[in-house]
Short mmCIF file of C-alpha atoms in Angstrom, two decimals:
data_model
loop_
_atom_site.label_atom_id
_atom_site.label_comp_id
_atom_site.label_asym_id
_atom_site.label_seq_id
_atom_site.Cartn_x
_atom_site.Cartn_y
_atom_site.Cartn_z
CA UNK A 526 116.33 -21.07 211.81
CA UNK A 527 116.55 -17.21 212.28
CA UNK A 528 116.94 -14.33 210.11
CA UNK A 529 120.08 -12.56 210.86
CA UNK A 530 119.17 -8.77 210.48
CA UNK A 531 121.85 -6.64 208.51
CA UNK A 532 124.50 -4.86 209.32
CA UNK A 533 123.91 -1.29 210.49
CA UNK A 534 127.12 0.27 209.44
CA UNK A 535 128.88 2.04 212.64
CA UNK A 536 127.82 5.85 213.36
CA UNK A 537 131.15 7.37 212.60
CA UNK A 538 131.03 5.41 208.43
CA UNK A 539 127.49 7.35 208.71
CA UNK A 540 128.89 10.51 209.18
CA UNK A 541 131.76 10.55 207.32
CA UNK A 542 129.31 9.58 204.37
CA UNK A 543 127.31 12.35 205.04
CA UNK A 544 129.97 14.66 204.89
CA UNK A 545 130.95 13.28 201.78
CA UNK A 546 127.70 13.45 200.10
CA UNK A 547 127.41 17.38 201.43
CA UNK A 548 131.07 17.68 200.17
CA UNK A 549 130.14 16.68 196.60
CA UNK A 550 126.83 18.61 196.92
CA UNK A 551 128.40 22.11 197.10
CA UNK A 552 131.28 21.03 194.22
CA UNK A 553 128.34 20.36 192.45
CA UNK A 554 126.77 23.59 193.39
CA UNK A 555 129.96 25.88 192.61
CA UNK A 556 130.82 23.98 189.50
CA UNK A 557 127.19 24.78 188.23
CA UNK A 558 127.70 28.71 189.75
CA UNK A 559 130.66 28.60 187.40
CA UNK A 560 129.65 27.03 184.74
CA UNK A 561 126.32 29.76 184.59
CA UNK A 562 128.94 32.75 185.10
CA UNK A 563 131.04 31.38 182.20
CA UNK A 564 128.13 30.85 180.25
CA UNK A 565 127.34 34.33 180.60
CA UNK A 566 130.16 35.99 179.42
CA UNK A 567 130.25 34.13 176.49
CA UNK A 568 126.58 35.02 175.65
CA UNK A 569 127.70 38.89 176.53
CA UNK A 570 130.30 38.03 173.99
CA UNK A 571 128.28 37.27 170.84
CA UNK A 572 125.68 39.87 171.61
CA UNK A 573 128.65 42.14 171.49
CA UNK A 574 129.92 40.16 168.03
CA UNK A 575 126.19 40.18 166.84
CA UNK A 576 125.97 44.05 167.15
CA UNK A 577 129.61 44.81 166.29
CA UNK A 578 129.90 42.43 162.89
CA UNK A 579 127.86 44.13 160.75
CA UNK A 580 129.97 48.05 161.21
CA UNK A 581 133.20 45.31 160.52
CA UNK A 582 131.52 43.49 157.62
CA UNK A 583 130.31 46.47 155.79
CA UNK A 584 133.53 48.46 156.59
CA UNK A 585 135.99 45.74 155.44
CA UNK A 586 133.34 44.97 152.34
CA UNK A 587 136.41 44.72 149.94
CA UNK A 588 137.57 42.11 151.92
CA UNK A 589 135.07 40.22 153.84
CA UNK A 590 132.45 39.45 150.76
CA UNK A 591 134.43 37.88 148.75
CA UNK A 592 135.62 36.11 150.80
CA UNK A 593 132.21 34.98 152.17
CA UNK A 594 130.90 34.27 148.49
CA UNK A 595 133.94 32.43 147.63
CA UNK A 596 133.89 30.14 150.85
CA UNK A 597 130.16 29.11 149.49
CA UNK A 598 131.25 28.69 145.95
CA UNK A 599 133.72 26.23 146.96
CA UNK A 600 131.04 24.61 149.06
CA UNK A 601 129.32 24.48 146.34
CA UNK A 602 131.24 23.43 143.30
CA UNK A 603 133.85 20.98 144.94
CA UNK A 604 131.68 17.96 144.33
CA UNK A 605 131.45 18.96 140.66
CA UNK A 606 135.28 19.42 140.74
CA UNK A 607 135.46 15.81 142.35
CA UNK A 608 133.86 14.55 139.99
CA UNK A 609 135.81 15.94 136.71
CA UNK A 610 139.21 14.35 139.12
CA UNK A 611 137.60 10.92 139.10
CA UNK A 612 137.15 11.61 135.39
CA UNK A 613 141.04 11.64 134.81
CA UNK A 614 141.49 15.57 135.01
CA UNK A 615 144.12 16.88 137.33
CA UNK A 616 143.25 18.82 140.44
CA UNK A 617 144.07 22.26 138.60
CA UNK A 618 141.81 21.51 135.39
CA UNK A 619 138.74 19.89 137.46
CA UNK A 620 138.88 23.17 139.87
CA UNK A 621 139.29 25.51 136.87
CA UNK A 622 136.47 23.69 134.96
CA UNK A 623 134.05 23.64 137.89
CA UNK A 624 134.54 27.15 138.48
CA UNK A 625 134.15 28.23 134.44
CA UNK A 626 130.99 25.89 134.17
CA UNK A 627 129.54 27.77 137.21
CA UNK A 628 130.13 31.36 135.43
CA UNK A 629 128.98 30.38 131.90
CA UNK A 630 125.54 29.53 133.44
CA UNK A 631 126.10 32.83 135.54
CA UNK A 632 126.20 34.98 132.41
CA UNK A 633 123.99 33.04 130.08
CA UNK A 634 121.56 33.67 132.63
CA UNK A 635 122.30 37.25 132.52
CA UNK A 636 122.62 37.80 129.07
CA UNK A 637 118.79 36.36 129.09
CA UNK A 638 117.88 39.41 131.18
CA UNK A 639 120.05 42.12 130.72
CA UNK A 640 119.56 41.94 126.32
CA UNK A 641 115.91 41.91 126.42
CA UNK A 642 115.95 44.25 128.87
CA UNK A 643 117.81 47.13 127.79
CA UNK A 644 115.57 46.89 124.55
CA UNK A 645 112.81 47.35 126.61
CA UNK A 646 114.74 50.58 128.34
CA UNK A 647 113.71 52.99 125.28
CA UNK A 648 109.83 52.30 126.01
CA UNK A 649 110.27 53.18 129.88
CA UNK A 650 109.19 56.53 129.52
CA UNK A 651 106.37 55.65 127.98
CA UNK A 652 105.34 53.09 130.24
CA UNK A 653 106.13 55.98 133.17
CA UNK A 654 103.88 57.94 131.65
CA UNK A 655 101.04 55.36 131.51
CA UNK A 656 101.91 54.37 134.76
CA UNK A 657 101.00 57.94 136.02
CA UNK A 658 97.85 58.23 134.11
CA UNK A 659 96.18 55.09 135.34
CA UNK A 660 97.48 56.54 138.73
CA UNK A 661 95.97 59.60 137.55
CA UNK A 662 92.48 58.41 136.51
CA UNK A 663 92.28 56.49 140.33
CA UNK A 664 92.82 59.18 141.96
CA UNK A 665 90.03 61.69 139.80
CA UNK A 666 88.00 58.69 140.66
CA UNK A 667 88.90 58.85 144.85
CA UNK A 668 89.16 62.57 144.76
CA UNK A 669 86.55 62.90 147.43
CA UNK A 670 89.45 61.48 149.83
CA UNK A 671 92.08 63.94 149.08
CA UNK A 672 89.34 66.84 149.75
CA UNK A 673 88.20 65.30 152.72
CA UNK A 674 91.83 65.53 153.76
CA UNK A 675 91.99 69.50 152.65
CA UNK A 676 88.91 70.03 155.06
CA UNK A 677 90.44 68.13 158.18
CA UNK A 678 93.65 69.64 157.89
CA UNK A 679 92.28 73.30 157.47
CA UNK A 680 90.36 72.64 160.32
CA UNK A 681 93.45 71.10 162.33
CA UNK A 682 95.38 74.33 161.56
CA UNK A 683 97.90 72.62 159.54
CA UNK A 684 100.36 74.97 157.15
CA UNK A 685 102.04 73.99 154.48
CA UNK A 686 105.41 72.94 155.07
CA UNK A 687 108.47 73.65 152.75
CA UNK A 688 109.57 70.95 150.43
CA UNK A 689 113.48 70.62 150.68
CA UNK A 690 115.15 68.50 147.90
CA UNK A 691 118.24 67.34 147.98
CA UNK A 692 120.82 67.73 144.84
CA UNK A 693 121.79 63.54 144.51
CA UNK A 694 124.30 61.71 141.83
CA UNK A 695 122.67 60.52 139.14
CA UNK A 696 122.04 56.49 138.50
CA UNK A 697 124.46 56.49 135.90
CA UNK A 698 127.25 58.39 138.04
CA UNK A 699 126.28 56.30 141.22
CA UNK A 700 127.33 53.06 138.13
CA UNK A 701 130.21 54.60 137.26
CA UNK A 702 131.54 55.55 140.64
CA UNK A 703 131.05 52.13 141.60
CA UNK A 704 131.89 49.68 138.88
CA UNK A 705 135.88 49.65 139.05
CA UNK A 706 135.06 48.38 143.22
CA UNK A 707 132.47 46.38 141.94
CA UNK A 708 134.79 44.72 139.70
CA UNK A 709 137.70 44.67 141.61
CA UNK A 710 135.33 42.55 143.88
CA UNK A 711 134.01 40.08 141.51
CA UNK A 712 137.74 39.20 140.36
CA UNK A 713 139.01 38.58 144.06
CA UNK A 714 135.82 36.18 144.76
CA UNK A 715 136.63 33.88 141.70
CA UNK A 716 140.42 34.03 142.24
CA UNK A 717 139.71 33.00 146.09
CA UNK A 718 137.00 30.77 144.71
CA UNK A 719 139.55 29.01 142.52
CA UNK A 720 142.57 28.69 145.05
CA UNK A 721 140.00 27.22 147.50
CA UNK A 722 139.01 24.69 145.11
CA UNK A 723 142.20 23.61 144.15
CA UNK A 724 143.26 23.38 147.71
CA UNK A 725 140.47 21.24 148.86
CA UNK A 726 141.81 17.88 148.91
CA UNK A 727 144.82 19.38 151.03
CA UNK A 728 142.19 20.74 153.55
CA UNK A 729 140.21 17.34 153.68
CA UNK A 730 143.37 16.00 154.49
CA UNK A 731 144.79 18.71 157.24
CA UNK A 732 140.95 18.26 159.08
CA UNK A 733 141.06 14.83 159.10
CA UNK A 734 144.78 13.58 160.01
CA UNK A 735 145.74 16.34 161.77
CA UNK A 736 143.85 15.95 164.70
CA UNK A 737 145.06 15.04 168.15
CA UNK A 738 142.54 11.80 168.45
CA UNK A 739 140.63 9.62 166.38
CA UNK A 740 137.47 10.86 167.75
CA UNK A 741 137.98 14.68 166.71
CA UNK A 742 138.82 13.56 162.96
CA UNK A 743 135.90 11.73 162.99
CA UNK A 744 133.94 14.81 163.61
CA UNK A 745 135.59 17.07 161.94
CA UNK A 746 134.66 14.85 158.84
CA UNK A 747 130.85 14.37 160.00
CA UNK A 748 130.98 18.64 160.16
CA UNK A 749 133.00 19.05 156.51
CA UNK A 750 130.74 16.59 155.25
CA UNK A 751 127.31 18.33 156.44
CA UNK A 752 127.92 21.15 155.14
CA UNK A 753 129.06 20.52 151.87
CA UNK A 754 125.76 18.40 151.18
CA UNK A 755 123.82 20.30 153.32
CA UNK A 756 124.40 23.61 151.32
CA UNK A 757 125.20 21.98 148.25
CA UNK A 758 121.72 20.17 148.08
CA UNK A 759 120.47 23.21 149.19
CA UNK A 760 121.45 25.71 146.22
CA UNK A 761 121.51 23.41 143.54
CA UNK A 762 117.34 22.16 144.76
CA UNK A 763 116.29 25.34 145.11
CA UNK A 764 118.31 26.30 141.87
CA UNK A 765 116.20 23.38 139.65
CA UNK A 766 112.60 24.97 141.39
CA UNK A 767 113.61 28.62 140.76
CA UNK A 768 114.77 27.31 137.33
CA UNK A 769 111.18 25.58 136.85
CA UNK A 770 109.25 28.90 137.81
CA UNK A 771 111.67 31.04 135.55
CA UNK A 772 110.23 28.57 132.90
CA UNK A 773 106.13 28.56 133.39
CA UNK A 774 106.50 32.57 134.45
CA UNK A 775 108.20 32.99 130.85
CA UNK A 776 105.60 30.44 129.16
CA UNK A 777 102.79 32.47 131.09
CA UNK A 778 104.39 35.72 129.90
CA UNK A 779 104.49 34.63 126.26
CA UNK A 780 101.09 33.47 126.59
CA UNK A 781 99.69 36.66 127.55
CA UNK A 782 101.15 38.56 125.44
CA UNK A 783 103.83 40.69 127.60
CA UNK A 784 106.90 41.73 125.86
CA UNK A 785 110.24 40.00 126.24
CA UNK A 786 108.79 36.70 128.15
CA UNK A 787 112.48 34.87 128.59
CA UNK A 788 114.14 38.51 130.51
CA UNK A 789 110.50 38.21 132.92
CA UNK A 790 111.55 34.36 133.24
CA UNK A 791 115.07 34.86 133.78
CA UNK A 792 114.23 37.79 136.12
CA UNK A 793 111.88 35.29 138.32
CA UNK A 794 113.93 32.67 139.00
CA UNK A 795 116.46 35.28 140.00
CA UNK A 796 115.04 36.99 142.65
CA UNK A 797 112.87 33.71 143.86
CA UNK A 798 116.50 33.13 145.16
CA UNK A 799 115.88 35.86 147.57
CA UNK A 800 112.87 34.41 149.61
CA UNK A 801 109.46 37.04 150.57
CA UNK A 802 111.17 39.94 149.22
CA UNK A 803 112.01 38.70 146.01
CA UNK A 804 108.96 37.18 144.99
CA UNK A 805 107.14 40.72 146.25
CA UNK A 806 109.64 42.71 143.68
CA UNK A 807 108.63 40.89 141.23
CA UNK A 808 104.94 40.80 141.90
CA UNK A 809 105.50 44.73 141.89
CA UNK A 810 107.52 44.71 138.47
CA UNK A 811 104.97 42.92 137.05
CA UNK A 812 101.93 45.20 138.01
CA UNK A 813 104.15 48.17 137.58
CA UNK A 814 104.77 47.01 134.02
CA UNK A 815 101.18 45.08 133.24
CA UNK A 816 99.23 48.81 134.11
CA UNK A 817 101.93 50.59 131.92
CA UNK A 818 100.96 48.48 129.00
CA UNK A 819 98.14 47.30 128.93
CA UNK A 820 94.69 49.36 128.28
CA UNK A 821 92.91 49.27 131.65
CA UNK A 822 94.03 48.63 135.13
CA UNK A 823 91.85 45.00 135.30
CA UNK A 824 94.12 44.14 132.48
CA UNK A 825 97.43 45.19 133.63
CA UNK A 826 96.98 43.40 136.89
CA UNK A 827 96.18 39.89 135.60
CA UNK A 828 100.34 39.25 135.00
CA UNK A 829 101.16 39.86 138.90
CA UNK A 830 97.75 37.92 139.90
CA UNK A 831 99.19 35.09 138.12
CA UNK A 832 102.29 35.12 139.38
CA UNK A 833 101.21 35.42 143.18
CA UNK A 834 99.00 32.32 142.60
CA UNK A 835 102.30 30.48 140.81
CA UNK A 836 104.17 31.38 143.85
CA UNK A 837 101.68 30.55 146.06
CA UNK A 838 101.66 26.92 144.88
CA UNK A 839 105.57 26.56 145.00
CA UNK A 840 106.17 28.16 148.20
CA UNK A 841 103.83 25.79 150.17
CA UNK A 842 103.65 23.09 148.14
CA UNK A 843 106.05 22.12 145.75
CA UNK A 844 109.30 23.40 147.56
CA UNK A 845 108.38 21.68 150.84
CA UNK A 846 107.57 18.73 149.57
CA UNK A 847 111.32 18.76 147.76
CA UNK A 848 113.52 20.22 150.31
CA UNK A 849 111.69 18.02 152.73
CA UNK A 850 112.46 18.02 156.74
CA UNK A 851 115.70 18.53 156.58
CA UNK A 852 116.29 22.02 155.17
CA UNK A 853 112.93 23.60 157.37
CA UNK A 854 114.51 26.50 158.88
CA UNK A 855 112.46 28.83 160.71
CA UNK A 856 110.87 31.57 158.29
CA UNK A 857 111.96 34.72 161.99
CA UNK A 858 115.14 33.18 161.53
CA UNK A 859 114.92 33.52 157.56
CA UNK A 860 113.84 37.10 158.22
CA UNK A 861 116.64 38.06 160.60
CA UNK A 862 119.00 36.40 158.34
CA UNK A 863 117.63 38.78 155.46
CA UNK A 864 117.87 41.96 156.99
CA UNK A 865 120.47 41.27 158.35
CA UNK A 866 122.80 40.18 155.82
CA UNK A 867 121.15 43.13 153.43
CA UNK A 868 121.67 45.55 155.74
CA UNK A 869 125.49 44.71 155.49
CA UNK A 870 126.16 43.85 151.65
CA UNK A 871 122.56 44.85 150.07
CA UNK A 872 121.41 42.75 147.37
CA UNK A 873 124.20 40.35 147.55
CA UNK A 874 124.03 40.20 150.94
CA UNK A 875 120.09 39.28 150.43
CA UNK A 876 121.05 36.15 147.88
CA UNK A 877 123.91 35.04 150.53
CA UNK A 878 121.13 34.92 153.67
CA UNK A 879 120.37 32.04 153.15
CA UNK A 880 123.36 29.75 152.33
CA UNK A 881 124.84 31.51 155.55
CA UNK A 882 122.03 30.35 157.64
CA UNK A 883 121.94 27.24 156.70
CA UNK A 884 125.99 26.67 157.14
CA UNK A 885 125.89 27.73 160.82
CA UNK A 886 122.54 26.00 161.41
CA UNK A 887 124.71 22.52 160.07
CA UNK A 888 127.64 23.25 162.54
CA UNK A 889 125.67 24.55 165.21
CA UNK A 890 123.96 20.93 164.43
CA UNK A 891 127.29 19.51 165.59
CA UNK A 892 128.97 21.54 167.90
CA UNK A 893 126.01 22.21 169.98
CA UNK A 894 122.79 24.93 170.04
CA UNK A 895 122.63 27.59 172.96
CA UNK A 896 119.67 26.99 174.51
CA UNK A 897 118.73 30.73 175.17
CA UNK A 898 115.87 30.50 176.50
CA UNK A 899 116.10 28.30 179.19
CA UNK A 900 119.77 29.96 180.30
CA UNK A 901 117.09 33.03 181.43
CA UNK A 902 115.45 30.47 183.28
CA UNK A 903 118.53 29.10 185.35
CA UNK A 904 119.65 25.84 182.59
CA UNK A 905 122.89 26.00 181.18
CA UNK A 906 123.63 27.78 177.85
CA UNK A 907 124.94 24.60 176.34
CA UNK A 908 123.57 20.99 177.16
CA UNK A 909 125.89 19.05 179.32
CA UNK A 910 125.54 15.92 181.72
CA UNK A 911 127.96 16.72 183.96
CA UNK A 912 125.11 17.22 187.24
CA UNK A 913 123.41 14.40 186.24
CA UNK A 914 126.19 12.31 186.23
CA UNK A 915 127.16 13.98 189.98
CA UNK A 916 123.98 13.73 190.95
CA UNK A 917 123.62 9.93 189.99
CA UNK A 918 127.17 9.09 191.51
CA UNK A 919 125.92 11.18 194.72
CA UNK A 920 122.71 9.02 194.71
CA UNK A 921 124.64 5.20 194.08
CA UNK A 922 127.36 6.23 196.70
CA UNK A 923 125.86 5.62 200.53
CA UNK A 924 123.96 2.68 198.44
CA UNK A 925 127.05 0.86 197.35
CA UNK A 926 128.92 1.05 200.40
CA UNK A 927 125.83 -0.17 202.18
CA UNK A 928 125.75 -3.07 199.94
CA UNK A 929 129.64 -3.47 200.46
CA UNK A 930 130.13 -3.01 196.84
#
């Protein structure tokens, strides 16, 4: 009995396989040129967006933060609003009362600060005053620095150079000019806050059914839902830890003795909304206050050394260990966020960093990261399997005709 050797398929099946496999090689090759030059101008595109939003964003300010801060709010409070509907309360009461629960905290929490401090604003003269005669007393005792400098500039050949100043409003004016915008802003935000509320359950309804397949309503609820709880989770954590801190920093502040502990509580858990910068104003409000009033520099001090260890401790231990893996962002990203958004809307735009961040980090989650770095190096911007699945057909083709398949 013999083996019977295969079939050798004839030269010109050979050929014309080869020609097909060189055929799908440069489709391959010009749908991957294309797919880099597309890739391209879309990453020329949001540089240009990236350096052109923020002259649009502080322009239209009027416009644009509200907006902003009332797209969050809604993120925000429409589980609290579903949950005063499934209560009984119609759609307009369980918006309105969401939104009014959300301010009264907003202005008890205010009230806690701004009362005590403008009784403390009498005494800031003379805590400016002691300020600048413990500053005073450091420098009599480092004097041999500034005549050290006097020497080396003498010998340098320095002059004195003019002073210019230049005549500036006022704080009270620079108030005044700006409250009737400032208000005029606030009032927008919680009427846009409100109608997006209210309209919530429409929107649910207009991602979800009207959708061309099953498949993009499915993700379009897997995106509305991520957010919400993503940013949601988020504020609301962070609000409970920042509410904690407000709580020992006023506790610690009684204990020491430092005047009006609930405004130094309620000012902490403020600005620990605003992360590194925050918690570094009010290490310096602290000191700035502690040498002011108390009787020796050692003394004053103790307050901000207190605090710095408190934040220490929540920073790295007791916020990670909360927020967990899922809200980790990456503290350059954090920072580019900050300045960023600050250098558009200021303060506010400080406290909004990070609920922004955090939003497009969920639906860039979903729709898809660029992958920037590896686009220098010749990948694609965006991950796709379209080579591999042309390079896999390319590889199974000669094999399955061989095989007759």
């Amino acid at each position: 009995m013999t083996s019977q050797a295969p079939e050798i398929p004839p030269r010109s099946e050979t050929a014309r396989s080869e020609n097909a496999r060189r055929r799908n090689q440069r489709r391959l090759l010009l749908a991957e040129q294309e797919l880099r030059l597309m890739s391209a101008l879309v990453l020329l595109i949001g540089i240009g967006l990236f350096l052109a939003l923020p002259f649009v964003l502080s322009v239209g300010s009027v416009v644009f933060l509200p907006l902003v801060t009332a797209v969050l709010l809604t993120i925000l409070l429409s589980p609290l609003a579903d949950r005063l509907a499934k209560l009984g309360l119609p759609n307009v009461l369980a918006s309105l009362g969401a939104l009014t629960l959300f301010l009264g905290i907003l202005l008890l929490a205010l009230a806690l600060i701004l009362q005590p401090a403008l009784a403390l604003f009498d005494t800031l003269p003379a805590i400016t005053e002691t300020v600048g005669q413990r500053f005073a007393e450091l420098r009599n005792e480092f004097e041999w620095l500034a005549i050290a400098n006097e020497e080396l500039a003498k010998l340098m050949g320095d002059s004195g150079a003019r002073e210019v100043v230049l005549a500036t409003p006022s704080l009270l004016e620079e108030i005044a000019f700006a409250t009737p915008s400032v208000v005029l802003e606030v009032l927008i935000m919680f009427l846009m806050a409100f109608f997006m509320i209210e309209a919530r359950v429409r929107m649910r309804r207009h991602l979800l059914f009207d959708r061309a397949s099953f498949g993009s309503s499915v993700k379009a609820a897997r995106v509305m839902r991520e957010v919400q709880d993503r940013v949601a989770s988020y504020i609301i954590t962070v609000g409970l830890i920042n509410a904690g801190v407000g709580v020992i920093v006023a506790l610690g502040a009684w204990a020491l003795g430092v005047d009006a502990p609930i405004m130094w509580g309620g000012l902490a858990a403020m600005l620990n909304f605003i992360p590194y910068v925050g918690p570094l104003a009010m290490t310096a409000l602290l000191g700035l206050f502690g040498i002011g009033t108390a009787e020796t520099v050692l003394l004053g001090l103790i307050p901000a050394t207190a605090y710095i260890a408190l934040h220490t401790i929540e920073a790295n231990v007791i916020t990670p260990s909360i927020l967990g893996a899922r809200f980790t962002m990456s503290p350059v990203m954090i920072l580019i966020a900050l300045s960023y958004f600050t250098w558009i809307w200021g303060v506010v735009g400080a406290l909004l960093s990070v609920p922004i961040l955090l939003t497009l980090t969920a639906l860039f989650d979903h729709i898809g990261r660029p992958n920037l770095v590896g686009f220098i190096f010749g990948e694609p911007l965006f991950k796709s399997d379209v080579f591999e699945r042309g390079l896999e057909d390319e590889q199974a083709g000669p094999a399955a005709k061989l095989t007759g398949s």
